PDB file of N, CA and C in Angstrom:
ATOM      1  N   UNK A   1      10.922   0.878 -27.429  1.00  0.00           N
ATOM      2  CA  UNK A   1      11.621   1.544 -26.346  1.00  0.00           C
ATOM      3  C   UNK A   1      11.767   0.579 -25.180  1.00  0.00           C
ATOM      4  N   UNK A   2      12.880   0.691 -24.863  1.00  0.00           N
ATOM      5  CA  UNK A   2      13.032  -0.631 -23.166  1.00  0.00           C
ATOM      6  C   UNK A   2      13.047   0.451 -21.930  1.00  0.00           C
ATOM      7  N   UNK A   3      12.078  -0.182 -21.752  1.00  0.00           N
ATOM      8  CA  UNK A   3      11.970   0.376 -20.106  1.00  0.00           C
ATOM      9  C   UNK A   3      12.700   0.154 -18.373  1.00  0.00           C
ATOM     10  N   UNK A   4      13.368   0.863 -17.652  1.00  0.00           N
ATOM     11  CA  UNK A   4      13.535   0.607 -16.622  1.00  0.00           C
ATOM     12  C   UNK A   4      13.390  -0.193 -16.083  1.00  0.00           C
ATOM     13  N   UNK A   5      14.106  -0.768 -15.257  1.00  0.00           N
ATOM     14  CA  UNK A   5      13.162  -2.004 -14.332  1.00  0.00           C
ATOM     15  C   UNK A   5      12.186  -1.808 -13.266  1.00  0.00           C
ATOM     16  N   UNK A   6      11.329  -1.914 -13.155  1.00  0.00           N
ATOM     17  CA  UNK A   6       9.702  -1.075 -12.380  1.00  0.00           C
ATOM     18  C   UNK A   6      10.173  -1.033 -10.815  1.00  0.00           C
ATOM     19  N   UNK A   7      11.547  -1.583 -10.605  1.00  0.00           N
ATOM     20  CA  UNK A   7      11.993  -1.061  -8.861  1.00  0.00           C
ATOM     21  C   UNK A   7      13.053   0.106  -8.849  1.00  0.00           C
ATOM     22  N   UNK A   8      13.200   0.050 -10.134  1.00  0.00           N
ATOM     23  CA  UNK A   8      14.157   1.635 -10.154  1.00  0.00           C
ATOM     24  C   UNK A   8      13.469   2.390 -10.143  1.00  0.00           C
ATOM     25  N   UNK A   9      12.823   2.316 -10.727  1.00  0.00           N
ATOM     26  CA  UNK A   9      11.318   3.748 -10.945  1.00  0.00           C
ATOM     27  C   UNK A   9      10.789   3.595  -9.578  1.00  0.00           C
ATOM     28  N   UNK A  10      10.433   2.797  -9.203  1.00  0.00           N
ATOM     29  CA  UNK A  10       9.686   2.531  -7.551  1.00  0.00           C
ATOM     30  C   UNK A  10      11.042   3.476  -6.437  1.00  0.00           C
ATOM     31  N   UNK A  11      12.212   3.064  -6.479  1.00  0.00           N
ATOM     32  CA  UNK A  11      13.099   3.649  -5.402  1.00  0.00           C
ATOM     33  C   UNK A  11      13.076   4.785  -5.742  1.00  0.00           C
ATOM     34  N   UNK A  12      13.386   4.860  -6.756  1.00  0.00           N
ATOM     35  CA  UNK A  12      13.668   6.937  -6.910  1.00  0.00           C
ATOM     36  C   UNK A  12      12.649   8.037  -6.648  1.00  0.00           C
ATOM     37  N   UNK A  13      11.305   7.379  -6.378  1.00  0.00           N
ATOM     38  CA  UNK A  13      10.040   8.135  -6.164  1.00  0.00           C
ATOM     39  C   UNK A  13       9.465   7.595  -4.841  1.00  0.00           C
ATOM     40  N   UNK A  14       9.753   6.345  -3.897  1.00  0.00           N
ATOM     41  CA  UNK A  14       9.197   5.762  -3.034  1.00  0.00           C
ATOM     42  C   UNK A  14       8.637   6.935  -1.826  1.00  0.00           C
ATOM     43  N   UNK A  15       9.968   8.280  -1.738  1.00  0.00           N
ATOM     44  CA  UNK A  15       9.615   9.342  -0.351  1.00  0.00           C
ATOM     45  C   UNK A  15       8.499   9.636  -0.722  1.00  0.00           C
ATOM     46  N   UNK A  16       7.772  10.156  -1.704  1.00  0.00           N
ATOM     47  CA  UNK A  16       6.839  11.018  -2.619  1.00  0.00           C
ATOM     48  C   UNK A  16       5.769  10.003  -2.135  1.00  0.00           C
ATOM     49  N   UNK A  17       5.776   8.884  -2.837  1.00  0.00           N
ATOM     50  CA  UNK A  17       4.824   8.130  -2.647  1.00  0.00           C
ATOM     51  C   UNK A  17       4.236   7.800  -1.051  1.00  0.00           C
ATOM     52  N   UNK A  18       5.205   8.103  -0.299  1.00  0.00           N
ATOM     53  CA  UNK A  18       4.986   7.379   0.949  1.00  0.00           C
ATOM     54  C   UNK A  18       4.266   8.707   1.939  1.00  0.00           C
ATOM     55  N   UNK A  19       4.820  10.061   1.170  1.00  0.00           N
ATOM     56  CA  UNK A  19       4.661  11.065   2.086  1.00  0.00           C
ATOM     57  C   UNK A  19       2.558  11.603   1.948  1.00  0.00           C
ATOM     58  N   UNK A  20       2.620  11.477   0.039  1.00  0.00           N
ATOM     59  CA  UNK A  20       1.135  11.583   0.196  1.00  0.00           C
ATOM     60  C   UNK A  20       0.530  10.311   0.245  1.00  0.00           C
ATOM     61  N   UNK A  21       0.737   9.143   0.595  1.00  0.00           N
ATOM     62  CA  UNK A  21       0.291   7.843   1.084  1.00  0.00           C
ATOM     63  C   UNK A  21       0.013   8.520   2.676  1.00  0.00           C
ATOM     64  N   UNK A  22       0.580   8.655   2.953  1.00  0.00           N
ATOM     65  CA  UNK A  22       0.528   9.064   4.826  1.00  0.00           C
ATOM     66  C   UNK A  22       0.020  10.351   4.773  1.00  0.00           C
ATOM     67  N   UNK A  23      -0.084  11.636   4.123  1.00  0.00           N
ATOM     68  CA  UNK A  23      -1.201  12.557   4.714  1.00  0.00           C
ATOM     69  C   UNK A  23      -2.383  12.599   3.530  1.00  0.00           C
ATOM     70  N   UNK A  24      -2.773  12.058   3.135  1.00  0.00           N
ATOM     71  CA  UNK A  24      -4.112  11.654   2.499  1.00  0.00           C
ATOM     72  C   UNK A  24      -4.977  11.016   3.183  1.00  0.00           C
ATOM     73  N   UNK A  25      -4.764  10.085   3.388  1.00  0.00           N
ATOM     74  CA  UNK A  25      -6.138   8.639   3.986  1.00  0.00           C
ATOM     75  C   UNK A  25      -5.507   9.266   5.750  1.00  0.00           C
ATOM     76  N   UNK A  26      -4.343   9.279   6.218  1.00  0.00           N
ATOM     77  CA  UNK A  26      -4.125   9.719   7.477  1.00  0.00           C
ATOM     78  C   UNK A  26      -2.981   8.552   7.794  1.00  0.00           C
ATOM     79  N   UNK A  27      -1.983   8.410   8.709  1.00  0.00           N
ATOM     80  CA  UNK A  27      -0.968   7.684   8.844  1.00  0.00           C
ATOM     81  C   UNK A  27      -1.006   6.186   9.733  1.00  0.00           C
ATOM     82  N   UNK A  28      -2.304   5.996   9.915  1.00  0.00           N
ATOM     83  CA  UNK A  28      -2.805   4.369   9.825  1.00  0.00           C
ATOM     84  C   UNK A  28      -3.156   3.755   8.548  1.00  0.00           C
ATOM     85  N   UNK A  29      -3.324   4.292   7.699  1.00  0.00           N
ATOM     86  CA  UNK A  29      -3.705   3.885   6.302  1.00  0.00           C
ATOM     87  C   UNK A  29      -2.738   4.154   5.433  1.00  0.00           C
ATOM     88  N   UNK A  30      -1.505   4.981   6.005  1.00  0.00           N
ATOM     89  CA  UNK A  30      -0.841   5.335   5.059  1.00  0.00           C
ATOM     90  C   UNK A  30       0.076   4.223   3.780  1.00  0.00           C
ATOM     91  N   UNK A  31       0.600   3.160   4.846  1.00  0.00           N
ATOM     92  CA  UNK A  31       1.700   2.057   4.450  1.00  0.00           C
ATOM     93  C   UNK A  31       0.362   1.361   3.343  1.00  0.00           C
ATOM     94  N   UNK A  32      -1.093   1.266   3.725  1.00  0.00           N
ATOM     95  CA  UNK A  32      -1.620   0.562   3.108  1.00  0.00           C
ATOM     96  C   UNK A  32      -1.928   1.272   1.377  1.00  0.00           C
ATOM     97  N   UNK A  33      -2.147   2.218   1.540  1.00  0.00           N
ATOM     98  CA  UNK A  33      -2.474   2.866   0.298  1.00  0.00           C
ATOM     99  C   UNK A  33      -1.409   2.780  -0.011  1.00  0.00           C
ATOM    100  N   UNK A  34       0.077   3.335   0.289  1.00  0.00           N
ATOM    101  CA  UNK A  34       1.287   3.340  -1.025  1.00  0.00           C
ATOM    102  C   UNK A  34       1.348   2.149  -1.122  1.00  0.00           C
ATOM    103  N   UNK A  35       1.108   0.888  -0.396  1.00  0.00           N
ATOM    104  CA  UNK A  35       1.294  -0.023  -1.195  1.00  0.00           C
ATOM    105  C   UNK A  35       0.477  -0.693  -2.006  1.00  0.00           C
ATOM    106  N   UNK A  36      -0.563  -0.254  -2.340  1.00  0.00           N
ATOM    107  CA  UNK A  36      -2.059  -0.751  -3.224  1.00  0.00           C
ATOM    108  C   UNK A  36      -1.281  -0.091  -4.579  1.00  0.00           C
ATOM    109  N   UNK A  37      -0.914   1.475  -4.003  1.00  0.00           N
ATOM    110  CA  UNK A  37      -0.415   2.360  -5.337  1.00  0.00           C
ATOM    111  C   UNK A  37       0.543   1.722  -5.889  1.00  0.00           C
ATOM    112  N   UNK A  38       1.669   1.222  -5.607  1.00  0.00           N
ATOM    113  CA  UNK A  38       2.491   0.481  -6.111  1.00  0.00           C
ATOM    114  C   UNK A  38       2.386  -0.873  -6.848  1.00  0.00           C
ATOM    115  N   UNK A  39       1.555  -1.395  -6.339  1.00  0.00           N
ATOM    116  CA  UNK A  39       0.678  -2.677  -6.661  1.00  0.00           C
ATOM    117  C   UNK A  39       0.176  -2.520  -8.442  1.00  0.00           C
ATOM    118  N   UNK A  40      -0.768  -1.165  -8.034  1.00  0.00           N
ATOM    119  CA  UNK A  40      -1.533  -1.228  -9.424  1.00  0.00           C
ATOM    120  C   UNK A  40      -0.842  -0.381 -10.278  1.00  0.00           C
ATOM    121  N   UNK A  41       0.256   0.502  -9.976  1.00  0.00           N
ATOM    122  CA  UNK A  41       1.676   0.914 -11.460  1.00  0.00           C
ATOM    123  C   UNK A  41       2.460  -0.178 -11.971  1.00  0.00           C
ATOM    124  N   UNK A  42       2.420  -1.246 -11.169  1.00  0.00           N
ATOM    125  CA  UNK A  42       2.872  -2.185 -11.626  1.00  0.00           C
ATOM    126  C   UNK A  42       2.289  -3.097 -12.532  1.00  0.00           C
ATOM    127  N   UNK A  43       1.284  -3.010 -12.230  1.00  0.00           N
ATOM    128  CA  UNK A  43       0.090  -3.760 -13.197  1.00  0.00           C
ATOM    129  C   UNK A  43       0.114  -3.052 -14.265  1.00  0.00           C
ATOM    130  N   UNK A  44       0.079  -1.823 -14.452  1.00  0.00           N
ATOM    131  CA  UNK A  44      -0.173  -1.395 -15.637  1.00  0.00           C
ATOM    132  C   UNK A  44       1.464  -0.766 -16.095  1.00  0.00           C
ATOM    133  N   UNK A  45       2.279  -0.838 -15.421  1.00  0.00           N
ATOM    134  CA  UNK A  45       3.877  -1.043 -16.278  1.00  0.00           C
ATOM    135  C   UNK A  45       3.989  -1.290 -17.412  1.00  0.00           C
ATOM    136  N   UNK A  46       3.609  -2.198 -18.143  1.00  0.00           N
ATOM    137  CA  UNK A  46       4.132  -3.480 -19.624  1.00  0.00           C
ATOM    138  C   UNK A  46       3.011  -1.980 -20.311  1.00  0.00           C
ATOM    139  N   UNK A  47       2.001  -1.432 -20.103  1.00  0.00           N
ATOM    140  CA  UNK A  47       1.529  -0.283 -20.959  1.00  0.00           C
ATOM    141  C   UNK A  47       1.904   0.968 -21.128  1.00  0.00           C
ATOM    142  N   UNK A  48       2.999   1.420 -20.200  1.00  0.00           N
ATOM    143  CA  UNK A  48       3.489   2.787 -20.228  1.00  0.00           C
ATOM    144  C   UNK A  48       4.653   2.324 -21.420  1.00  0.00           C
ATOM    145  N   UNK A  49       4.641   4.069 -21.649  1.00  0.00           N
ATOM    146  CA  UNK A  49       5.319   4.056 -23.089  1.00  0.00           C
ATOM    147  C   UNK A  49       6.411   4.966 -23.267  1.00  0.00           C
ATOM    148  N   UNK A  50       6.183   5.700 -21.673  1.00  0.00           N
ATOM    149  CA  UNK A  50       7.424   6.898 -21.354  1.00  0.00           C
ATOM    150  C   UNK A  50       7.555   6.814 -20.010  1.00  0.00           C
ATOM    151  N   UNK A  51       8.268   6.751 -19.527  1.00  0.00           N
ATOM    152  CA  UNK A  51       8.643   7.205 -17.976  1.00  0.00           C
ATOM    153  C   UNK A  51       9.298   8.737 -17.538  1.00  0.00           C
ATOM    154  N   UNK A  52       8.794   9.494 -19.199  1.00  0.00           N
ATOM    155  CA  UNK A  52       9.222  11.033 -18.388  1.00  0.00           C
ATOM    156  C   UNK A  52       8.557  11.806 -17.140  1.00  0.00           C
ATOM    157  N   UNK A  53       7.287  11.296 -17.078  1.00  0.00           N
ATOM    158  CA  UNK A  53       6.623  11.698 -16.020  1.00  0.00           C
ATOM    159  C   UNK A  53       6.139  10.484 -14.579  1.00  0.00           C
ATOM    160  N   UNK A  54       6.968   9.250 -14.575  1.00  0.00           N
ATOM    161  CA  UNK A  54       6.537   8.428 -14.016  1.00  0.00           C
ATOM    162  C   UNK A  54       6.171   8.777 -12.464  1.00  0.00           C
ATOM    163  N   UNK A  55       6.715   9.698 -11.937  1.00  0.00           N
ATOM    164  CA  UNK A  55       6.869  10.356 -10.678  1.00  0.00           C
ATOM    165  C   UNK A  55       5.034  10.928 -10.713  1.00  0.00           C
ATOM    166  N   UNK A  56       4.546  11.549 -11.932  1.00  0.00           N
ATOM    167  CA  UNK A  56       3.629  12.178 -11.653  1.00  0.00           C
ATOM    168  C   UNK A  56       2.392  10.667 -11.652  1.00  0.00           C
ATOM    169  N   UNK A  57       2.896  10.176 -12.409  1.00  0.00           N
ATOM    170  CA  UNK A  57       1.644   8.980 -12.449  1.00  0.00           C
ATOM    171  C   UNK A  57       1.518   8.152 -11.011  1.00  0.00           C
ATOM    172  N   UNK A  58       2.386   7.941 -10.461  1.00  0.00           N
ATOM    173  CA  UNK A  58       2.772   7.275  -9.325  1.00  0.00           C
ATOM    174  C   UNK A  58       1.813   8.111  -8.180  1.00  0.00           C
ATOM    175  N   UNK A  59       1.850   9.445  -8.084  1.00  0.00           N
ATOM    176  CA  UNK A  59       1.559  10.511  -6.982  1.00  0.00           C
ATOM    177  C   UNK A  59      -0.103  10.042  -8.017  1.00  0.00           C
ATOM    178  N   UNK A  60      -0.423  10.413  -9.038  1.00  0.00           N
ATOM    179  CA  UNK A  60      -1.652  10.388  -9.246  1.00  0.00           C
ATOM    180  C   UNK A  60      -2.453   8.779  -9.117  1.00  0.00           C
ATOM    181  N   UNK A  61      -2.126   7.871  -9.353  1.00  0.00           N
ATOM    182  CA  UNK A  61      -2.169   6.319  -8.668  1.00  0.00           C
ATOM    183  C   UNK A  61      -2.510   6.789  -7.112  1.00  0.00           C
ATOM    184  N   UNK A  62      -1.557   7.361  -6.108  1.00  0.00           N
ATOM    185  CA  UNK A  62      -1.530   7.052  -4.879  1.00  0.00           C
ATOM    186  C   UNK A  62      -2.467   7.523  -4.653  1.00  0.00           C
ATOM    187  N   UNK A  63      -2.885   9.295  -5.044  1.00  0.00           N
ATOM    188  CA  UNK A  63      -4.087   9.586  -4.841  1.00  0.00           C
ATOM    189  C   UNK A  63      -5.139   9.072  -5.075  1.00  0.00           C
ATOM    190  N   UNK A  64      -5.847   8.691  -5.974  1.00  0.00           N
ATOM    191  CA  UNK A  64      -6.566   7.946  -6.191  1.00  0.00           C
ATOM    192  C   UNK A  64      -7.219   6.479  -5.241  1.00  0.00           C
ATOM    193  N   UNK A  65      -6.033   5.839  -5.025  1.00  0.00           N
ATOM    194  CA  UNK A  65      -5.919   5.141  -4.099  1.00  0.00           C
ATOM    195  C   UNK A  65      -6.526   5.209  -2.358  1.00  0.00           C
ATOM    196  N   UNK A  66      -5.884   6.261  -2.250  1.00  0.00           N
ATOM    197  CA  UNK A  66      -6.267   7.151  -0.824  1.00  0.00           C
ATOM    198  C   UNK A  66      -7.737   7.065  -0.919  1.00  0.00           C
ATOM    199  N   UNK A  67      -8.259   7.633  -1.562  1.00  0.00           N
ATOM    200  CA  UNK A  67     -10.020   7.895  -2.046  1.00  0.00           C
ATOM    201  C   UNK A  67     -10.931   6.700  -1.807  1.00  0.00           C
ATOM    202  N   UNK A  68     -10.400   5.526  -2.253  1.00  0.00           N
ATOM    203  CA  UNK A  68     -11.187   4.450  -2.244  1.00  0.00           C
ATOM    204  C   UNK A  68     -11.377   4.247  -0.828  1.00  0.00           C
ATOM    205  N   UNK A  69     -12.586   3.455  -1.121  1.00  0.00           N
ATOM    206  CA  UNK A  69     -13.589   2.896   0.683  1.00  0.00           C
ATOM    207  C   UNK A  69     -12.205   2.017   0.670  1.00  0.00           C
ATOM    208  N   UNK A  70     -12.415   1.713   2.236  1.00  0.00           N
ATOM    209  CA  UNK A  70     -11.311   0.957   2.744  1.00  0.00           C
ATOM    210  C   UNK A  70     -11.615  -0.307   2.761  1.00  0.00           C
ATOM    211  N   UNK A  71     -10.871  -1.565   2.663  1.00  0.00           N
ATOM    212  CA  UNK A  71     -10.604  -2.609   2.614  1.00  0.00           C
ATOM    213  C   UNK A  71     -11.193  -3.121   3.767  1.00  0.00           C
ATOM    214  N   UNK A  72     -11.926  -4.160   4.113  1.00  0.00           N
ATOM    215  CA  UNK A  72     -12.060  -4.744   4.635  1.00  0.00           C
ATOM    216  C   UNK A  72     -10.854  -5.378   5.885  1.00  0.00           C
ATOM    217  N   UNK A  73     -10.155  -5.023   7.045  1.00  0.00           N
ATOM    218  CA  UNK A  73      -9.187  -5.602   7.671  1.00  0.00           C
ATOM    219  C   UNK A  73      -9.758  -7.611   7.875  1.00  0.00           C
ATOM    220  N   UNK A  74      -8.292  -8.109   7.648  1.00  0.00           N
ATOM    221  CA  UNK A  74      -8.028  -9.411   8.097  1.00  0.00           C
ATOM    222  C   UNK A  74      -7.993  -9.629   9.370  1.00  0.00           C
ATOM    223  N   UNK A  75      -8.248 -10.357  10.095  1.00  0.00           N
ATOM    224  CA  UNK A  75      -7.886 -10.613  11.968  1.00  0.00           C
ATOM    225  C   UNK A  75      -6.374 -10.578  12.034  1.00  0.00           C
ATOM    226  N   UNK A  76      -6.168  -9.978  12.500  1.00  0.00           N
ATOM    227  CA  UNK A  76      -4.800 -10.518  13.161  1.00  0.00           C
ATOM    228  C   UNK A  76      -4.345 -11.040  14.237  1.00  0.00           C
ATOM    229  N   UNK A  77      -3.162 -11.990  14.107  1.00  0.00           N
ATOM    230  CA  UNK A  77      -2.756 -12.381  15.165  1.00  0.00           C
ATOM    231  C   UNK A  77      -2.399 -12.044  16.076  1.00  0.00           C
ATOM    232  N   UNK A  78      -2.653 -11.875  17.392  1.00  0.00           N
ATOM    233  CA  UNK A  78      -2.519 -11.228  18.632  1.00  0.00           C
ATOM    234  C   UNK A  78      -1.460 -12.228  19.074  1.00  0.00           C
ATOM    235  N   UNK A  79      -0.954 -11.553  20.528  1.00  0.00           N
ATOM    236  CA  UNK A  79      -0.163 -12.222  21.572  1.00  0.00           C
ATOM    237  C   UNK A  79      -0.267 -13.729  21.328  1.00  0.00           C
ATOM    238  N   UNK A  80       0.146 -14.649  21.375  1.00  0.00           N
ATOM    239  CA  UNK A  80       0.071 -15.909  21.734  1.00  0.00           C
ATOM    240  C   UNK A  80      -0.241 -16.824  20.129  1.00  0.00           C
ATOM    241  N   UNK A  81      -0.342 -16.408  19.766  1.00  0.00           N
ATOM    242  CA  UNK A  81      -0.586 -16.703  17.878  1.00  0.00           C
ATOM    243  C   UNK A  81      -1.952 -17.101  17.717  1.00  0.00           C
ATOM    244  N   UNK A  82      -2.295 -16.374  18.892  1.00  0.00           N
ATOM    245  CA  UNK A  82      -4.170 -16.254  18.149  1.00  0.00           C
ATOM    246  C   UNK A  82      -4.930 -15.510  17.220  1.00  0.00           C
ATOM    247  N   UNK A  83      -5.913 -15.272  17.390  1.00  0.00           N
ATOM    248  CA  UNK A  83      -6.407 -14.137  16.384  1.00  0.00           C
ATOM    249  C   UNK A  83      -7.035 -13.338  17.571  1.00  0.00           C
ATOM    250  N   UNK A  84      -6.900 -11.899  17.405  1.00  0.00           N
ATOM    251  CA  UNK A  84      -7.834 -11.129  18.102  1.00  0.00           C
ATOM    252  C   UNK A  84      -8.934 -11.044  18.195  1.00  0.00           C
ATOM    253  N   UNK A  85      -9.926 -11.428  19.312  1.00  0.00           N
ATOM    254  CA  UNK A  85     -11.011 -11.529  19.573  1.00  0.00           C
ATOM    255  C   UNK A  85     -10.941 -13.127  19.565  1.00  0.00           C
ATOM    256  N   UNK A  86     -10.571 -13.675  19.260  1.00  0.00           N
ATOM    257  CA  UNK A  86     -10.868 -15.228  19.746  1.00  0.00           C
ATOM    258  C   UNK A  86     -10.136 -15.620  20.879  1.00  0.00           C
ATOM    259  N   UNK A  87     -10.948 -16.668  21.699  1.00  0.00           N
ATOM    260  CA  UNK A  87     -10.409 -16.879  23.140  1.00  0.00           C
ATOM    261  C   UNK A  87      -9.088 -17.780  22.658  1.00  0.00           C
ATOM    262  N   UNK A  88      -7.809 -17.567  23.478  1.00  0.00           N
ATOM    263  CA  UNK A  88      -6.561 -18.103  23.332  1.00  0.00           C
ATOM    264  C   UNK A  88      -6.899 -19.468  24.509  1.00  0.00           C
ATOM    265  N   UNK A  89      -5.974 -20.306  24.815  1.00  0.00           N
ATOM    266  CA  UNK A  89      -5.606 -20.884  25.822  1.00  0.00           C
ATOM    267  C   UNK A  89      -5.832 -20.375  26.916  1.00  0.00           C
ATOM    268  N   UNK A  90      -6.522 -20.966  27.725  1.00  0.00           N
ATOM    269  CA  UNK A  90      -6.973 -21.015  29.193  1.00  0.00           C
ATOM    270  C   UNK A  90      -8.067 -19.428  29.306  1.00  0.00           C
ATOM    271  N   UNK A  91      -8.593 -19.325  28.328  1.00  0.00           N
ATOM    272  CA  UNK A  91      -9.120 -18.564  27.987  1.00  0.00           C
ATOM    273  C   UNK A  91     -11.099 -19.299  28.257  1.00  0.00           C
ATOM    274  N   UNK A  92     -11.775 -18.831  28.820  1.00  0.00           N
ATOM    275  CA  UNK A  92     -13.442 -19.043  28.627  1.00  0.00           C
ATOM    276  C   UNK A  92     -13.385 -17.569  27.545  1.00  0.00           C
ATOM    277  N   UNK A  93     -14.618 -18.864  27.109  1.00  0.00           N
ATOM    278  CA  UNK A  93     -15.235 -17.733  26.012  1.00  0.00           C
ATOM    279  C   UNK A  93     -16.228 -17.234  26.503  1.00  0.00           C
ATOM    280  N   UNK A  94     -16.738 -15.509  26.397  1.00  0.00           N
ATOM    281  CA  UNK A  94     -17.619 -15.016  27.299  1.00  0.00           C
ATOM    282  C   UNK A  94     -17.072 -14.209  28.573  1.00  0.00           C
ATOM    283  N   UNK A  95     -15.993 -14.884  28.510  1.00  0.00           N
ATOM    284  CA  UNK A  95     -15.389 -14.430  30.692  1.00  0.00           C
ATOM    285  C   UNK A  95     -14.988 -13.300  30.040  1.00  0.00           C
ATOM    286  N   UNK A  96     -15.028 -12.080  30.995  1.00  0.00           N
ATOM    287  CA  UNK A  96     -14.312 -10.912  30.780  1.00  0.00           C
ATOM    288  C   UNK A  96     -13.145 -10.995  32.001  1.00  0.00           C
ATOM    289  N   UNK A  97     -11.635 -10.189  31.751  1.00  0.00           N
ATOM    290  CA  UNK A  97     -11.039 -10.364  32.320  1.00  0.00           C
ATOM    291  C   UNK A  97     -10.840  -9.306  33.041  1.00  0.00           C
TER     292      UNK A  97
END
């Protein structure tokens, strides 16, 4: 059987995915979980064998997803292309401003 291409299946279900991505974990976490969920249907794509229910696997992925302890955050770059919490330019380290 030939399968879809895994971004057709991704667009036609993305609202679904995005809506219980955002009220599950809560809508700071939301963008992050649908996209973990998407991440790991994709991984396991080349093993599905029907896409009659791909909509339901996708929602059950996301959930799942939602559940897990949260990721560790990366620093990000703040104002000036620093990292947050590290002193930028003309910056003492220690000084409060």
């Amino acid at each position: 059987m030939t399968l879809p291409p895994f971004q057709f299946l991704v667009d036609a279900h993305w609202r679904d995915v995005s809506r219980l991505a955002h009220a599950l974990p809560g809508p700071l976490e939301g963008d992050d979980v649908a996209q973990q969920a998407q991440t790991q249907a994709l991984t396991a794509y080349p093993r599905v064998r029907s896409t009659t229910n791909f909509r339901g696997s996708l929602l059950t992925i996301t959930s799942h997803c939602s559940m897990a302890p949260p990721r560790p955050q990366s620093p990000r770059a703040g104002a000036g292309g620093h990292r947050v919490g590290e002193p930028g330019r003309g910056e003492i380290p220690g000084q409060r401003t």
